Amino acid sequence: MDVVSPELNSLLPDEIMDTEAMEKVVPSQPDGTMGVKPEPLDLTVPMETDSSSETLNICSDVAAPQPALSTDSPLTINPGASSSVSMASSMPSSIITLKPVQATSVATTRTTDSVTGTSVSTSGLQKLTGPFTISAANHQIILNKVASSQATEAGRGAGTTPQIIKQDGQKLLLTAIGKSVQPFVLQLPHTGSKPVVSQAAGDAKTQTPQFKVVTIGGRTELKSIVGNAGNQMSTLQAQHLKTVQITKKTPVSSAAPIKFIVTKAVNSKGPQTSVAPVIAGRVLTQTSPLMTPRTITLTESHNTSIPGKKIAISPLKTPSKVTVVSVASPTGNTSQKSVALPVNVALGQQILTVQQATPGSPVKVVTGPSPAQNIKPVQPVAVGGVSSSQFKTIIPLATQPNVQQIQVPGSRFHYVRLVTATTASGPSTSSVQTAKPMSTGAVRMSVPIVQAKTVKQMMAPKPLPSAAHVVTSPQTQQRLIMPATPLTQIQPNFANLPPGTVLAPAPGGGNMGYAVVPAQYVTQLQQNPFVTLASSSAFPPLTGVQTQARLPLNGFPAPESTSRPRKPCNCTKSQCLKLYCDCFANGEFCSNCNCNNCFNNLEHETERLKAIKTCLDRNPEAFKPKIGKGKEGESDRRHSKGCNCKRSGCLKNYCECYEAKIMCSSICKCIGCKNFEESPERKTLMHLADAAEVRVQQQTAAKTKLSSQISDLLTRTAPVMSSGGGRLPYTFVTKEVLEATCECLMEKAKRAEQTRQSQAEAERMVLEEFGHCLMRIISSAAKAKTDCDSVNC
DNA sequence: GAGTTTGAAACT
DNA sequence: CAGTTTCAAACTC
């Protein structure tokens, strides 16, 4: 696991932020009214109608599923002169109004089907400055990475993580991380149809759900959020936007595209606005220092999770997906709302339900009075359905990263134990959310999260009536949300960060850190308490994924690395901080290695993160798997860069292609390559390898059988002498007999060696001789038994 | 286990 | 981008 020091973390935004995509986005209205820098935003967010996912229920207090919000009532955006943009549902209670105090944010529209923005700041202290796109699909708001077409293509092929808030979901969860801000969720209207407008860049984007939950800074400085459900988004000048109102209607379905505009808060110095957090149809007040807290309670409590209405945490379709999980702990003053967040990932994505219990929360669902209790040291977050090796879960840490690396046997990845020094207290409002699975076959994986000090008792997961998993959330301040810290700090190379990377809180950025946890790292620890991320059946269960990883590919068995622990490294000079080190290259900590002066551990977090950054600067793909999917029509697996072998003929493990048990491809620059399909050398080699493997298996089986027979023989002969039964006397296996047997065997082995027999043949001869010896022993024993019986008679 | 070979990674 | 050096794993003895 990597730990990013605060210093380094503070450097991340500018250095690793991927702004290329944003720059490439062509705003529909490049009027240049942007604040700091022109960053086009997609105003139109078409909502995909997903009848199955109509209902979104986050509040646990209501058990009955609510009717799905339909896009009939498109999100209306009041751009232009009106300084407020409202995003309200048809139901009066579902109206969410965001009123930034100052309209300093800037928003631009883009003709894409998704809304992209470069920064969202909910508080003056924290901003989400990373480029992102908001799109509404499947009733979810998902933050995806790069919006540019290039990024999209790259994301498909190479597994980059687009930061796009897509329309895969209808929820936008805004929460303050590490601050006393109450989380709020923007629940998008339900759309029955795909976006009509702005399809330019949207097609590719719509299928890549990325960030599921967005946490906005510890303070409510969300300058403006514009949602227009009904029609296209007009270009909004964030400067004119003061209030974002999203209107949402509860009709069953609607085809109207939803457009969102996320304005960039250029000037965060203005008075802070109070944002009403809405979760599961409820609006939770979020008080700002300057404004009186408002509490809006939505009468429609969507308690039960309805498919499609959940926040997707870990999309599985595309590789390199990143989930940001906030574990920040609120400050003492923070009045948190008990929020149950059923998260469902469309397309077989995980369902994540996070419940936050906040004392005094108007909308808290209390299953039972559970005051702050000590939670178990490990709070696994279950993440399921991870199919992509690139998928990562980023868990923001509330405090300085107090992370313990946990090596999971058989897993390439580390478990991250997140320890937050939180002193959260107050009544524990716990509720179990039942997320209705989009399909069966929910998978549960867990990421242990530990709170160091006062931990609250985490609820044990309850089985969902449906295949979906119940998500239980600890009553701690842990949140499955995207931290309010500048998004740029974490956005840029999330996909490239090695697994287990922990980003320490940046100076002045609050106490939020991040832990990058690749999805597949999240294994199936069924420990409690935990937050469960269930995946629909659209994706194979984790076990299925793992099994699939072992399946032969292209005639080659999957690399053993997928099923066995990695090999210990022996680095001596690289300090295990260069890609020479396999541990480091795989994003792993050194554990049980033979390396010297190793820095690839938690004790050298800063150095390690610097090394990671250096590697990423040198090669953004450095930590991505080298073996990826090849071009169409080519082998399913091929080396991403190809090998450069010159002398090995690509038939030794020096060759990365051969080592990965794949054939060289056209991109290889090897000389004298013999690692191709028709290569006779390769065939011979493979044949020999297969033969050797078969031989080993046979020998193993023979030895096992022989041992079993001997054991059985001894067992059967033991009672003979005492009981006089029909068993052979074991006393015949005396020292002399053993020595004689060994001599016979040795003689046989010598003879085999003299005759230059192969090892296999020699072994066969020895075993055969051993069998003969046994037969003689048995015969002698039988004869002795007969004699004994005759004597007894 | 020591020494050699090899090719990726790092460096210039 | 190409050439060189460094490095650790693979390989040989």
XYZ file of N, CA, C and O (backbone and C1' of nucleotides) in Angstrom, chain A residues 578-580 618 626 644 647-648 654 656, chain B residues 3-12:
110
model
N 11.650 1.049 -7.589
C 11.667 1.179 -9.043
C 10.990 -0.033 -9.640
O 10.777 -1.046 -8.981
N 10.704 0.110 -10.867
C 9.960 -0.947 -11.516
C 10.780 -2.217 -11.692
O 10.239 -3.247 -12.083
N 12.025 -2.112 -11.386
C 12.786 -3.351 -11.364
C 12.177 -4.325 -10.371
O 12.196 -5.532 -10.561
N 7.043 9.294 -15.697
C 7.814 8.710 -16.795
C 6.916 7.913 -17.720
O 7.053 7.958 -18.936
N 0.807 -5.275 -18.016
C 1.462 -5.312 -19.318
C 0.736 -6.234 -20.282
O 0.837 -6.075 -21.494
N 11.439 -7.040 -26.370
C 12.600 -6.601 -27.152
C 13.723 -7.628 -27.077
O 14.898 -7.276 -27.105
N 18.332 -12.369 -27.743
C 19.117 -13.588 -27.677
C 18.356 -14.796 -27.133
O 18.809 -15.923 -27.274
N 17.284 -14.533 -26.510
C 16.568 -15.647 -25.891
C 15.604 -16.334 -26.850
O 15.048 -17.381 -26.511
N 13.093 -14.881 -19.768
C 13.550 -13.504 -19.937
C 12.518 -12.711 -20.721
O 12.339 -11.520 -20.513
N 9.165 -11.352 -21.643
C 7.948 -11.115 -20.884
C 6.736 -11.752 -21.556
O 5.782 -12.139 -20.879
P 31.217 -15.676 -7.229
O 30.814 -15.842 -8.772
C 31.276 -16.987 -9.475
C 30.579 -17.088 -10.816
C 30.604 -15.796 -11.636
O 31.112 -16.077 -12.943
C 28.390 -16.664 -11.477
P 31.228 -14.921 -13.951
O 29.976 -15.210 -14.890
C 29.787 -16.527 -15.407
C 28.548 -16.580 -16.271
C 28.428 -15.456 -17.297
O 28.154 -16.026 -18.582
C 26.443 -15.612 -16.009
P 28.076 -15.092 -19.813
O 26.488 -14.975 -19.953
C 25.721 -16.169 -19.970
C 24.248 -15.844 -20.110
C 23.916 -14.816 -21.184
O 22.874 -15.322 -21.983
C 22.945 -14.182 -19.129
P 22.509 -14.593 -23.322
O 21.244 -13.736 -22.876
C 20.133 -14.402 -22.282
C 19.190 -13.390 -21.692
C 18.893 -12.196 -22.603
O 17.608 -12.363 -23.157
C 19.171 -11.578 -20.300
P 17.198 -11.498 -24.381
O 16.326 -10.353 -23.674
C 15.219 -10.731 -22.888
C 14.770 -9.573 -22.014
C 14.429 -8.287 -22.782
O 13.344 -7.651 -22.136
C 16.075 -7.833 -21.200
P 12.420 -6.726 -22.917
O 11.757 -5.895 -21.737
C 11.271 -6.580 -20.597
C 11.481 -5.735 -19.353
C 10.973 -4.295 -19.467
O 10.316 -3.929 -18.265
C 13.283 -4.300 -18.942
P 9.576 -2.574 -18.211
O 10.590 -1.664 -17.388
C 11.027 -2.102 -16.110
C 12.105 -1.183 -15.586
C 11.768 0.309 -15.640
O 12.028 0.895 -14.374
C 13.855 -0.106 -16.670
P 11.659 2.373 -14.119
O 13.089 3.072 -14.275
C 14.172 2.562 -13.520
C 15.455 3.237 -13.969
C 15.370 4.763 -14.057
O 16.359 5.336 -13.218
C 16.352 3.824 -16.013
P 16.406 6.876 -13.066
O 17.573 7.297 -14.065
C 18.796 6.581 -14.022
C 19.631 6.896 -15.244
C 19.770 8.395 -15.545
O 21.119 8.771 -15.432
C 19.347 7.113 -17.505
P 21.503 10.310 -15.498
O 22.000 10.453 -17.007
C 23.012 9.574 -17.489
C 23.278 9.849 -18.956
C 23.347 11.330 -19.320
O 24.528 11.582 -20.057
C 21.866 10.186 -20.763
